[in-house]
Short mmCIF file of C-alpha atoms in Angstrom, two decimals:
data_model
loop_
_atom_site.label_atom_id
_atom_site.label_comp_id
_atom_site.label_asym_id
_atom_site.label_seq_id
_atom_site.Cartn_x
_atom_site.Cartn_y
_atom_site.Cartn_z
CA MET A 1 8.74 -4.57 37.17
CA SER A 2 6.20 -1.77 37.56
CA THR A 3 6.36 1.51 35.69
CA SER A 4 7.51 3.35 38.78
CA SER A 5 10.54 1.07 39.15
CA LEU A 6 11.88 1.68 35.65
CA PRO A 7 15.03 3.82 35.33
CA ALA A 8 14.87 7.60 35.15
CA SER A 9 15.91 9.12 31.84
CA ASP A 10 17.14 12.55 32.99
CA ARG A 11 20.81 11.59 33.14
CA ALA A 12 20.69 9.10 30.28
CA PRO A 13 23.00 11.33 28.15
CA ARG A 14 25.77 10.83 30.74
CA LEU A 15 25.30 7.06 30.62
CA ARG A 16 25.33 7.22 26.82
CA VAL A 17 28.73 8.92 26.87
CA ALA A 18 30.12 6.15 29.08
CA LEU A 19 28.72 3.37 26.88
CA ILE A 20 30.20 4.85 23.72
CA ALA A 21 33.54 5.56 25.41
CA ALA A 22 33.77 1.85 26.29
CA ALA A 23 32.89 0.87 22.67
CA PHE A 24 29.64 -0.70 23.86
CA THR A 25 28.23 -0.17 20.38
CA ALA A 26 27.09 -2.42 17.54
CA ASP A 27 30.49 -2.18 15.85
CA GLY A 28 32.34 -2.53 19.14
CA LEU A 29 30.41 -5.69 20.01
CA LEU A 30 31.16 -7.32 16.68
CA GLU A 31 34.85 -6.55 17.01
CA ARG A 32 35.06 -7.72 20.63
CA LEU A 33 32.95 -10.87 20.38
CA GLY A 34 33.83 -11.97 16.87
CA ALA A 35 31.33 -13.00 14.22
CA PRO A 36 30.48 -16.51 15.58
CA ALA A 37 29.71 -15.32 19.12
CA TYR A 38 27.86 -12.27 17.80
CA ALA A 39 25.72 -14.47 15.54
CA ALA A 40 25.06 -16.88 18.41
CA LEU A 41 23.38 -14.07 20.37
CA ALA A 42 20.69 -13.88 17.69
CA ARG A 43 19.96 -17.56 18.41
CA SER A 44 19.64 -16.86 22.16
CA GLU A 45 22.95 -18.62 22.78
CA THR A 46 25.06 -16.66 25.25
CA VAL A 47 27.89 -19.07 26.10
CA PRO A 48 30.22 -17.89 23.27
CA ALA A 49 29.73 -14.25 24.31
CA LEU A 50 30.39 -15.11 27.97
CA ARG A 51 33.63 -16.81 26.99
CA ALA A 52 34.65 -13.84 24.86
CA THR A 53 34.13 -11.39 27.75
CA ARG A 54 36.10 -13.07 30.51
CA GLY A 55 38.43 -10.09 30.71
CA ASP A 56 38.07 -7.02 32.89
CA SER A 57 37.84 -4.25 30.30
CA PRO A 58 34.92 -1.78 30.54
CA LEU A 59 33.45 -3.32 27.38
CA ASP A 60 33.59 -6.85 28.85
CA THR A 61 31.85 -5.54 31.97
CA LEU A 62 29.09 -3.74 30.05
CA VAL A 63 28.39 -6.70 27.77
CA ARG A 64 27.99 -9.00 30.76
CA LEU A 65 25.97 -6.47 32.74
CA PHE A 66 23.49 -5.07 30.22
CA LEU A 67 23.45 -7.51 27.32
CA LEU A 68 23.96 -10.87 29.03
CA GLN A 69 22.44 -9.86 32.39
CA ARG A 70 25.14 -11.36 34.56
CA PRO A 71 26.20 -9.80 37.86
CA VAL A 72 29.51 -7.95 37.68
CA ASN A 73 31.99 -6.78 40.27
CA ALA A 74 31.13 -3.33 41.63
CA ALA A 75 34.66 -2.06 41.10
CA ALA A 76 34.56 -3.15 37.44
CA ALA A 77 31.15 -1.51 37.04
CA ALA A 78 32.46 1.75 38.53
CA ALA A 79 35.28 1.72 35.97
CA ALA A 80 32.82 1.29 33.09
CA LEU A 81 30.00 3.72 33.94
CA PRO A 82 28.91 6.43 36.41
CA LEU A 83 27.91 3.79 38.93
CA GLU A 84 26.39 5.91 41.70
CA GLU A 85 24.22 7.83 39.21
CA CYS A 86 23.11 4.59 37.56
CA VAL A 87 22.15 3.16 40.96
CA GLN A 88 20.24 6.30 41.90
CA ASP A 89 18.45 6.43 38.53
CA GLY A 90 17.57 2.73 38.63
CA TRP A 91 19.60 1.39 35.69
CA VAL A 92 21.37 -1.04 38.03
CA VAL A 93 21.10 -2.28 41.61
CA ARG A 94 24.01 -2.85 43.94
CA GLU A 95 24.03 -6.01 46.07
CA GLY A 96 27.15 -5.96 48.23
CA ASP A 97 30.15 -6.27 45.95
CA LEU A 98 27.99 -7.13 42.92
CA VAL A 99 26.00 -5.00 40.49
CA ARG A 100 23.03 -6.21 38.46
CA ALA A 101 21.18 -4.55 35.58
CA THR A 102 17.48 -3.79 35.97
CA VAL A 103 16.85 -3.49 32.23
CA ASP A 104 18.19 -4.94 29.01
CA VAL A 105 20.31 -2.49 26.98
CA ARG A 106 21.27 -3.53 23.47
CA PRO A 107 23.56 -1.54 21.15
CA TYR A 108 21.85 -0.95 17.80
CA GLY A 109 23.43 0.59 14.74
CA GLY A 110 21.43 3.30 13.01
CA PRO A 111 21.14 3.46 9.21
CA GLU A 112 23.81 6.16 8.97
CA GLY A 113 26.16 4.63 11.51
CA GLN A 114 24.50 6.17 14.58
CA ASP A 115 25.19 4.56 17.94
CA TRP A 116 21.76 3.76 19.35
CA PHE A 117 20.60 1.71 22.34
CA ILE A 118 17.34 -0.21 22.68
CA VAL A 119 16.09 -0.59 26.26
CA SER A 120 13.71 -3.44 27.13
CA ASP A 121 12.84 -5.94 29.82
CA LEU A 122 15.54 -8.26 31.10
CA GLY A 123 16.09 -11.25 28.84
CA CYS A 124 14.17 -9.73 25.93
CA ALA A 125 16.89 -8.25 23.72
CA VAL A 126 19.13 -11.20 22.88
CA GLY A 127 17.62 -13.50 20.30
CA GLY A 128 14.04 -12.34 20.63
CA ALA A 129 11.60 -13.66 23.21
CA GLY A 130 13.30 -16.96 23.98
CA GLY A 131 10.78 -18.19 26.52
CA ILE A 132 9.13 -14.94 27.43
CA GLY A 133 6.28 -16.73 29.18
CA SER A 134 8.19 -16.68 32.43
CA HIS A 135 7.80 -12.89 32.58
CA GLU A 136 4.85 -10.82 33.61
CA GLU A 137 2.03 -10.22 31.13
CA GLY A 138 3.09 -6.67 30.26
CA VAL A 139 6.61 -7.57 29.16
CA VAL A 140 8.31 -5.23 26.66
CA LEU A 141 10.51 -6.81 24.01
CA GLY A 142 13.70 -5.41 22.50
CA VAL A 143 15.03 -5.72 18.97
CA GLY A 144 13.76 -8.66 16.89
CA GLY A 145 13.55 -9.69 13.28
CA ALA A 146 10.08 -8.20 12.84
CA SER A 147 11.08 -4.78 14.17
CA THR A 148 14.19 -4.55 11.97
CA THR A 149 12.17 -5.70 8.96
CA LEU A 150 9.61 -2.92 9.44
CA ALA A 151 12.36 -0.36 9.97
CA GLY A 152 13.97 -1.49 6.72
CA ILE A 153 10.85 -1.26 4.53
CA THR A 154 9.71 2.12 5.86
CA VAL A 155 9.84 5.06 3.45
CA ARG A 156 12.48 7.45 4.83
CA ARG A 157 11.70 10.92 3.49
CA PRO A 158 11.53 14.14 5.51
CA VAL A 159 8.05 14.53 7.03
CA THR A 160 6.39 16.87 9.46
CA SER A 161 4.61 14.22 11.54
CA ALA A 162 5.02 10.50 12.19
CA LEU A 163 3.01 8.07 14.32
CA ASP A 164 4.25 4.78 15.79
CA VAL A 165 1.27 2.65 16.85
CA GLY A 166 2.14 0.03 19.46
CA THR A 167 5.62 1.41 19.99
CA GLY A 168 6.95 -1.28 22.35
CA SER A 169 10.55 -0.40 23.19
CA GLY A 170 10.53 2.48 20.69
CA ILE A 171 12.54 1.15 17.77
CA GLN A 172 10.25 2.56 15.08
CA ALA A 173 9.90 5.88 16.93
CA LEU A 174 13.69 6.11 17.12
CA HIS A 175 14.03 5.65 13.36
CA ALA A 176 11.21 8.11 12.68
CA ALA A 177 12.85 10.74 14.89
CA GLN A 178 15.65 11.02 12.33
CA HIS A 179 13.40 12.34 9.54
CA ALA A 180 10.19 13.55 11.20
CA THR A 181 9.76 16.93 12.89
CA ARG A 182 7.24 15.48 15.34
CA VAL A 183 6.95 11.86 16.47
CA THR A 184 3.96 10.49 18.36
CA ALA A 185 4.16 7.00 19.88
CA THR A 186 1.24 5.08 21.36
CA ASP A 187 0.87 1.82 23.24
CA VAL A 188 -1.79 0.13 25.35
CA ASN A 189 1.02 -0.85 27.73
CA LEU A 190 2.14 2.14 29.82
CA ARG A 191 5.45 0.41 30.57
CA ALA A 192 6.19 0.29 26.84
CA LEU A 193 5.90 4.06 26.66
CA GLU A 194 8.41 4.39 29.48
CA PHE A 195 10.81 2.06 27.69
CA THR A 196 10.41 4.16 24.54
CA ARG A 197 11.33 7.22 26.58
CA LEU A 198 14.50 5.44 27.77
CA THR A 199 15.42 4.22 24.29
CA LEU A 200 15.13 7.71 22.81
CA ALA A 201 17.03 9.36 25.64
CA LEU A 202 19.86 6.83 25.69
CA SER A 203 20.15 7.02 21.89
CA GLY A 204 20.47 10.80 21.86
CA ALA A 205 17.19 11.28 19.95
CA ALA A 206 14.57 13.96 20.46
CA PRO A 207 11.75 12.96 22.82
CA ALA A 208 8.46 11.76 21.36
CA ASP A 209 4.88 12.59 22.29
CA LEU A 210 3.96 9.43 24.23
CA ARG A 211 0.27 8.49 24.58
CA GLU A 212 -1.36 5.52 26.27
CA GLY A 213 -4.19 3.67 24.53
CA SER A 214 -5.19 1.12 21.91
CA LEU A 215 -4.61 1.56 18.17
CA PHE A 216 -5.65 5.08 17.08
CA GLU A 217 -7.71 5.97 20.17
CA PRO A 218 -4.96 8.13 21.74
CA VAL A 219 -4.65 10.39 18.67
CA GLY A 220 -8.33 10.98 17.93
CA THR A 221 -8.75 12.61 14.52
CA GLU A 222 -5.15 13.84 14.18
CA THR A 223 -3.47 13.04 10.86
CA TYR A 224 0.12 12.18 9.95
CA ASP A 225 2.52 11.99 7.03
CA LEU A 226 3.83 8.58 8.15
CA ILE A 227 2.25 5.84 10.25
CA VAL A 228 4.16 2.70 11.20
CA SER A 229 3.17 -0.26 13.33
CA ASN A 230 4.59 -3.63 14.31
CA PRO A 231 1.39 -4.60 16.13
CA PRO A 232 0.66 -7.62 18.35
CA PHE A 233 -0.49 -9.47 15.24
CA VAL A 234 -0.38 -13.07 16.48
CA ILE A 235 -3.63 -14.95 15.81
CA SER A 236 -4.14 -16.74 19.12
CA PRO A 237 -6.84 -18.08 21.44
CA GLY A 238 -7.17 -15.22 23.90
CA ALA A 239 -4.92 -12.33 24.86
CA ARG A 240 -2.48 -13.86 27.34
CA LEU A 241 0.60 -11.83 26.36
CA THR A 242 0.31 -8.14 25.46
CA TYR A 243 3.45 -8.12 23.30
CA ARG A 244 1.97 -10.61 20.81
CA ASP A 245 -1.81 -11.02 21.33
CA GLY A 246 -3.96 -8.10 20.25
CA GLY A 247 -7.06 -9.09 22.16
CA MET A 248 -9.24 -9.38 19.05
CA GLY A 249 -10.35 -12.60 17.37
CA GLY A 250 -8.52 -13.97 14.34
CA ASP A 251 -6.85 -11.30 12.24
CA ASP A 252 -9.34 -8.59 13.30
CA LEU A 253 -6.66 -6.45 14.95
CA CYS A 254 -4.61 -6.19 11.76
CA ARG A 255 -7.75 -5.57 9.70
CA THR A 256 -8.90 -2.81 12.07
CA LEU A 257 -5.47 -1.19 12.10
CA VAL A 258 -5.28 -1.07 8.30
CA GLN A 259 -8.88 0.03 7.79
CA GLN A 260 -8.63 2.89 10.30
CA ALA A 261 -5.27 4.15 9.04
CA GLY A 262 -6.73 5.83 5.96
CA ASP A 263 -8.52 8.51 7.99
CA ARG A 264 -5.29 9.33 9.85
CA LEU A 265 -3.11 9.87 6.76
CA ASN A 266 -2.35 13.18 5.12
CA GLU A 267 -2.46 13.38 1.32
CA GLY A 268 0.58 11.55 -0.06
CA GLY A 269 1.29 9.99 3.34
CA TYR A 270 2.34 6.38 3.93
CA ALA A 271 1.15 3.83 6.48
CA GLN A 272 3.30 0.72 6.81
CA PHE A 273 2.56 -2.38 8.87
CA LEU A 274 3.61 -5.94 9.53
CA ALA A 275 0.64 -8.26 9.77
CA ASN A 276 -0.70 -11.79 9.94
CA TRP A 277 -3.79 -12.84 8.02
CA GLN A 278 -5.86 -15.99 7.92
CA HIS A 279 -6.01 -18.33 4.94
CA VAL A 280 -9.64 -19.40 5.12
CA GLU A 281 -11.26 -22.33 3.31
CA GLY A 282 -12.95 -21.16 0.12
CA GLU A 283 -11.37 -17.69 0.13
CA GLU A 284 -8.29 -16.31 -1.62
CA TRP A 285 -5.95 -14.60 0.84
CA GLN A 286 -5.43 -11.75 -1.65
CA ASP A 287 -9.15 -10.98 -1.65
CA ARG A 288 -9.24 -11.06 2.14
CA VAL A 289 -6.43 -8.55 2.63
CA ARG A 290 -7.49 -6.32 -0.30
CA SER A 291 -10.83 -5.88 1.45
CA TRP A 292 -8.97 -4.22 4.35
CA VAL A 293 -7.63 -1.36 2.20
CA PRO A 294 -9.45 1.86 3.14
CA ALA A 295 -11.03 4.14 0.55
CA GLY A 296 -8.71 6.83 -0.78
CA CYS A 297 -5.58 4.69 -0.45
CA ASP A 298 -3.34 2.78 -2.81
CA ALA A 299 -1.82 -0.39 -1.35
CA TRP A 300 1.06 -2.79 -1.81
CA ILE A 301 0.56 -6.08 0.05
CA VAL A 302 3.45 -8.56 0.10
CA GLN A 303 3.03 -12.02 1.60
CA ARG A 304 6.47 -13.16 2.76
CA GLU A 305 5.66 -16.46 4.47
CA VAL A 306 2.85 -18.96 4.96
CA GLN A 307 2.65 -21.50 7.79
CA ASP A 308 0.10 -24.25 8.28
CA ILE A 309 -1.81 -24.02 11.52
CA THR A 310 0.31 -26.61 13.35
CA GLN A 311 3.58 -24.87 12.45
CA TYR A 312 2.10 -21.55 13.49
CA ALA A 313 0.84 -22.78 16.86
CA GLU A 314 4.15 -24.48 17.63
CA LEU A 315 6.13 -21.34 16.74
CA TRP A 316 4.26 -19.16 19.21
CA LEU A 317 4.07 -21.83 21.91
CA ARG A 318 7.87 -22.01 21.77
CA ASP A 319 8.14 -18.22 21.69
CA SER A 320 6.21 -17.92 24.93
CA GLY A 321 8.12 -20.76 26.60
CA ASP A 322 5.06 -23.01 26.79
CA HIS A 323 7.09 -25.92 25.44
CA ARG A 324 8.96 -25.91 28.76
CA THR A 325 5.81 -26.15 30.92
CA ASP A 326 4.06 -29.25 32.18
CA PRO A 327 3.30 -31.54 29.16
CA ALA A 328 -0.39 -31.58 30.03
CA VAL A 329 -0.51 -27.77 30.07
CA TYR A 330 1.33 -27.63 26.75
CA THR A 331 -1.12 -30.08 25.20
CA GLN A 332 -4.07 -28.09 26.51
CA ARG A 333 -2.73 -24.85 25.06
CA TYR A 334 -1.88 -26.49 21.72
CA GLU A 335 -5.42 -27.86 21.53
CA ALA A 336 -6.80 -24.39 22.23
CA TRP A 337 -4.91 -22.96 19.23
CA LEU A 338 -6.19 -25.70 16.92
CA ASP A 339 -9.75 -25.24 18.24
CA GLU A 340 -9.50 -21.52 17.45
CA PHE A 341 -8.36 -22.17 13.89
CA GLU A 342 -10.99 -24.86 13.32
CA ALA A 343 -13.74 -22.52 14.51
CA ARG A 344 -12.60 -19.93 11.98
CA SER A 345 -12.08 -22.42 9.09
CA THR A 346 -8.45 -21.34 9.00
CA LYS A 347 -6.05 -23.68 7.18
CA ALA A 348 -2.89 -21.52 7.28
CA VAL A 349 -1.59 -18.11 8.34
CA GLY A 350 0.19 -15.62 6.12
CA PHE A 351 2.76 -13.08 7.25
CA GLY A 352 3.85 -10.02 5.35
CA TRP A 353 3.98 -6.28 4.80
CA ILE A 354 1.16 -3.88 4.05
CA THR A 355 1.88 -0.38 2.76
CA LEU A 356 -0.85 2.21 2.20
CA ARG A 357 -0.47 5.55 0.46
CA LYS A 358 -3.13 8.25 0.48
CA SER A 359 -3.59 9.49 -3.09
CA ALA A 360 -5.92 11.66 -5.15
CA GLU A 361 -6.27 8.90 -7.78
CA ALA A 362 -7.45 6.44 -5.15
CA ALA A 363 -9.83 9.03 -3.71
CA ALA A 364 -11.26 9.47 -7.22
CA GLY A 365 -12.08 5.77 -7.35
CA ASN A 366 -9.00 4.52 -9.22
CA PRO A 367 -6.81 2.92 -6.55
CA SER A 368 -3.74 0.82 -7.26
CA ILE A 369 -3.90 -2.28 -5.06
CA VAL A 370 -1.22 -4.91 -5.60
CA ALA A 371 -1.29 -8.12 -3.54
CA GLU A 372 1.49 -10.56 -4.28
CA GLU A 373 3.46 -13.42 -2.79
CA TRP A 374 7.23 -12.92 -2.60
CA PRO A 375 9.00 -15.37 -0.25
CA HIS A 376 12.42 -14.80 -1.82
CA ALA A 377 15.41 -12.85 -0.51
CA VAL A 378 15.30 -9.06 -0.76
CA GLU A 379 17.88 -6.34 -0.21
CA GLN A 380 17.17 -4.21 2.85
CA PRO A 381 16.62 -1.34 3.35
CA LEU A 382 13.66 -1.28 0.97
CA GLY A 383 12.15 2.11 1.75
CA SER A 384 13.28 3.63 -1.55
CA ALA A 385 11.97 0.56 -3.41
CA VAL A 386 8.57 0.99 -1.76
CA GLU A 387 8.44 4.63 -2.80
CA ALA A 388 9.53 3.69 -6.34
CA HIS A 389 6.78 1.05 -6.53
CA PHE A 390 4.07 3.65 -5.99
CA ALA A 391 5.73 6.08 -8.41
CA ARG A 392 5.64 3.38 -11.08
CA GLN A 393 1.97 2.68 -10.34
CA ASP A 394 1.24 6.39 -10.81
CA TYR A 395 3.10 6.37 -14.13
CA LEU A 396 1.22 3.33 -15.44
CA ARG A 397 -2.17 4.79 -14.45
CA GLU A 398 -1.34 7.95 -16.39
CA HIS A 399 -0.11 6.19 -19.57
CA ASP A 400 -2.25 4.08 -21.88
CA ASP A 401 -0.69 1.74 -24.45
CA ALA A 402 -0.25 4.46 -27.04
CA ALA A 403 1.51 6.67 -24.51
CA LEU A 404 3.82 3.79 -23.54
CA LEU A 405 4.90 3.35 -27.16
CA SER A 406 5.79 7.04 -27.32
CA ALA A 407 7.70 6.95 -24.03
CA HIS A 408 11.42 6.48 -23.40
CA PHE A 409 12.81 3.91 -20.96
CA THR A 410 16.11 2.88 -19.44
CA LEU A 411 17.10 -0.49 -18.05
CA ALA A 412 17.15 -0.35 -14.24
CA GLU A 413 20.50 -0.56 -12.47
CA GLU A 414 22.01 -3.98 -11.85
CA VAL A 415 19.58 -5.91 -14.05
CA VAL A 416 21.30 -8.83 -15.76
CA GLN A 417 20.20 -11.27 -18.44
CA GLU A 418 20.46 -15.03 -17.99
CA GLN A 419 20.01 -17.52 -20.81
CA VAL A 420 18.64 -20.91 -19.81
CA GLY A 421 18.91 -23.97 -22.02
CA LEU A 422 20.76 -27.17 -22.72
CA PRO A 423 24.57 -26.94 -22.99
CA GLY A 424 25.66 -26.46 -26.58
CA ALA A 425 22.20 -25.55 -27.84
CA GLU A 426 22.19 -22.81 -30.47
CA ASP A 427 19.28 -20.94 -28.91
CA PRO A 428 18.27 -20.72 -25.22
CA GLU A 429 15.02 -22.27 -24.06
CA HIS A 430 14.18 -18.97 -22.38
CA VAL A 431 15.73 -15.73 -21.20
CA VAL A 432 15.50 -14.43 -17.62
CA LEU A 433 15.95 -10.84 -16.51
CA ARG A 434 17.15 -10.68 -12.91
CA GLN A 435 17.49 -7.78 -10.46
CA HIS A 436 20.31 -7.64 -7.95
CA ARG A 437 18.84 -4.77 -5.94
CA GLY A 438 15.63 -4.11 -4.03
CA MET A 439 13.08 -6.91 -4.39
CA ARG A 440 15.56 -8.95 -6.48
CA ARG A 441 12.87 -10.05 -8.89
CA ALA A 442 13.34 -12.33 -11.86
CA THR A 443 11.08 -12.61 -14.90
CA LYS A 444 11.08 -14.71 -18.06
CA VAL A 445 10.98 -12.78 -21.33
CA ASP A 446 10.85 -13.78 -24.99
CA ALA A 447 13.35 -12.71 -27.62
CA VAL A 448 11.48 -9.48 -28.25
CA GLY A 449 11.37 -8.60 -24.54
CA ALA A 450 15.07 -9.37 -24.07
CA GLY A 451 16.05 -7.38 -27.13
CA PHE A 452 13.84 -4.47 -26.13
CA ALA A 453 15.19 -4.30 -22.56
CA GLY A 454 18.77 -4.60 -23.79
CA VAL A 455 18.65 -1.49 -25.95
CA CYS A 456 16.60 0.73 -23.63
CA ASP A 457 19.01 3.55 -22.87
CA GLY A 458 16.49 6.40 -22.98
CA SER A 459 17.48 7.66 -26.43
CA LEU A 460 14.62 6.19 -28.50
CA PRO A 461 10.88 5.86 -27.87
CA ALA A 462 9.58 2.36 -27.29
CA GLY A 463 7.70 2.26 -30.59
CA ARG A 464 10.83 3.04 -32.61
CA ILE A 465 12.73 0.27 -30.83
CA LEU A 466 9.95 -2.23 -31.59
CA ASP A 467 9.96 -1.22 -35.27
CA ALA A 468 13.69 -1.96 -35.43
CA ILE A 469 13.21 -5.32 -33.70
CA ALA A 470 10.38 -6.19 -36.12
CA GLN A 471 12.66 -5.49 -39.07
CA LEU A 472 15.47 -7.63 -37.61
CA MET A 473 13.11 -10.54 -36.83
CA ALA A 474 11.07 -10.20 -40.01
CA GLU A 475 7.86 -9.58 -38.06
CA ASP A 476 4.91 -7.33 -38.80
CA PRO A 477 5.68 -4.07 -36.95
CA VAL A 478 1.97 -3.28 -36.47
CA LEU A 479 1.29 -6.63 -34.80
CA LEU A 480 4.39 -6.27 -32.68
CA ARG A 481 3.30 -2.82 -31.51
CA ASP A 482 -0.13 -4.24 -30.67
CA ARG A 483 1.05 -7.14 -28.54
CA THR A 484 4.07 -5.65 -26.74
CA PRO A 485 2.69 -2.82 -24.53
CA GLN A 486 1.42 -5.32 -21.95
CA ALA A 487 4.92 -6.79 -21.63
CA ILE A 488 6.40 -3.28 -21.31
CA ARG A 489 3.82 -2.48 -18.65
CA LEU A 490 4.86 -5.55 -16.64
CA LEU A 491 8.58 -4.72 -16.91
CA VAL A 492 7.87 -1.20 -15.67
CA GLU A 493 5.57 -2.39 -12.87
CA GLU A 494 8.17 -4.84 -11.55
CA GLY A 495 11.02 -2.34 -11.78
CA PHE A 496 13.05 -3.74 -14.67
CA LEU A 497 12.50 -0.62 -16.79
CA ASP A 498 12.57 2.97 -15.56
CA PRO A 499 10.53 5.59 -17.46
CA VAL A 500 12.47 8.65 -18.56
CA ARG A 501 10.35 11.46 -17.14
#
């Protein structure tokens, strides 16, 4: 489908009214389909949803038409939406007594219960790509796990300007429009910009400034308070599919994106990305990704997953539908991936999040750069946890050990203590503090750490609490004060203790 054949957005508000009136919304879908059929859609399985929509209600019609891309009776379509307008504007085509959708429309619930709609190419909203290789090279995807992950980790504070690099179908721009005065969205694929226009219009959001081009080229030297990007980060041999392959070798696209973001951030601004990075023989992945962080920025790098090169190649060969091609072609393409990795001494590929923040401390040569591996479950949305992470880093940079002992702390919300040991033993082998919010971290502490955390209610300075613990445990209070600040620092850094400011 060319850009000129995409639907017009002028009367999208009228279509939006019809969709909501028919309960073609995220909540309406769940109620109509039921949890099993709704979950099956995420696995690209449509049979349960087809069975659940065998009726003739407007909602059944819209699910089959826009979400499942099945032809529907023209009379049923006319009862569900302003059919003649939708035909004229290009949302659907009429073929005799049948109506077919020209684009994929997926209901998407906003963070505050908004009824939003993501518009993408046919077959690209349900369950991710699911064999996208059968489409043209410039295909535009809908909602997927990566896009919702980025939306969930993004810091959501009111800002003047936001930039979505590689906007695709406009999911990140749609989120940003809720808290940014101005939103700019860029993409090398002109069709993606048109889909973003449709997504914003059909979701009732303000229009964005849409610009064609690669990475930061379309915005020149302009700066922003927030930059987000779910880029085509796949490390692949060549650039066969725009939606996944960035056209640069190895992880160069992600490196370039991160390195160039610093110059486009305003003071205090955030840049947040999803990325892949190579695990290269003889090199620590943390050192590799730390080297991408631009001057003047703090960074929090979280590796969420690691795949060996065979797993990685197979994942993306399936994603593009290559596993359903001629076996000889599949083998050739698989070999090409392994040749690419071998040439780059790559043994595995990491996936994760990178957050930058422009700060005066970093500009003065004292950046906070944390690179960690955290493959465990987290509680989304995490935007507030990301902001809190950098606030804690600021606090720790400003407080030496003596200042920590004079400070007051409170135990963070929903932190519990677990004692681990043999049944019936008088004393536990060790004590674990566990978070039930945010990153859901767990950390082992000794008796002093457990006792300290347990009594932190903000009323006493840390040093006074340690003196009391020393008396109870018959320890030297001076030695205890000397050895404990590092443990306090770790509990603050990981969010178990909150400083009283």
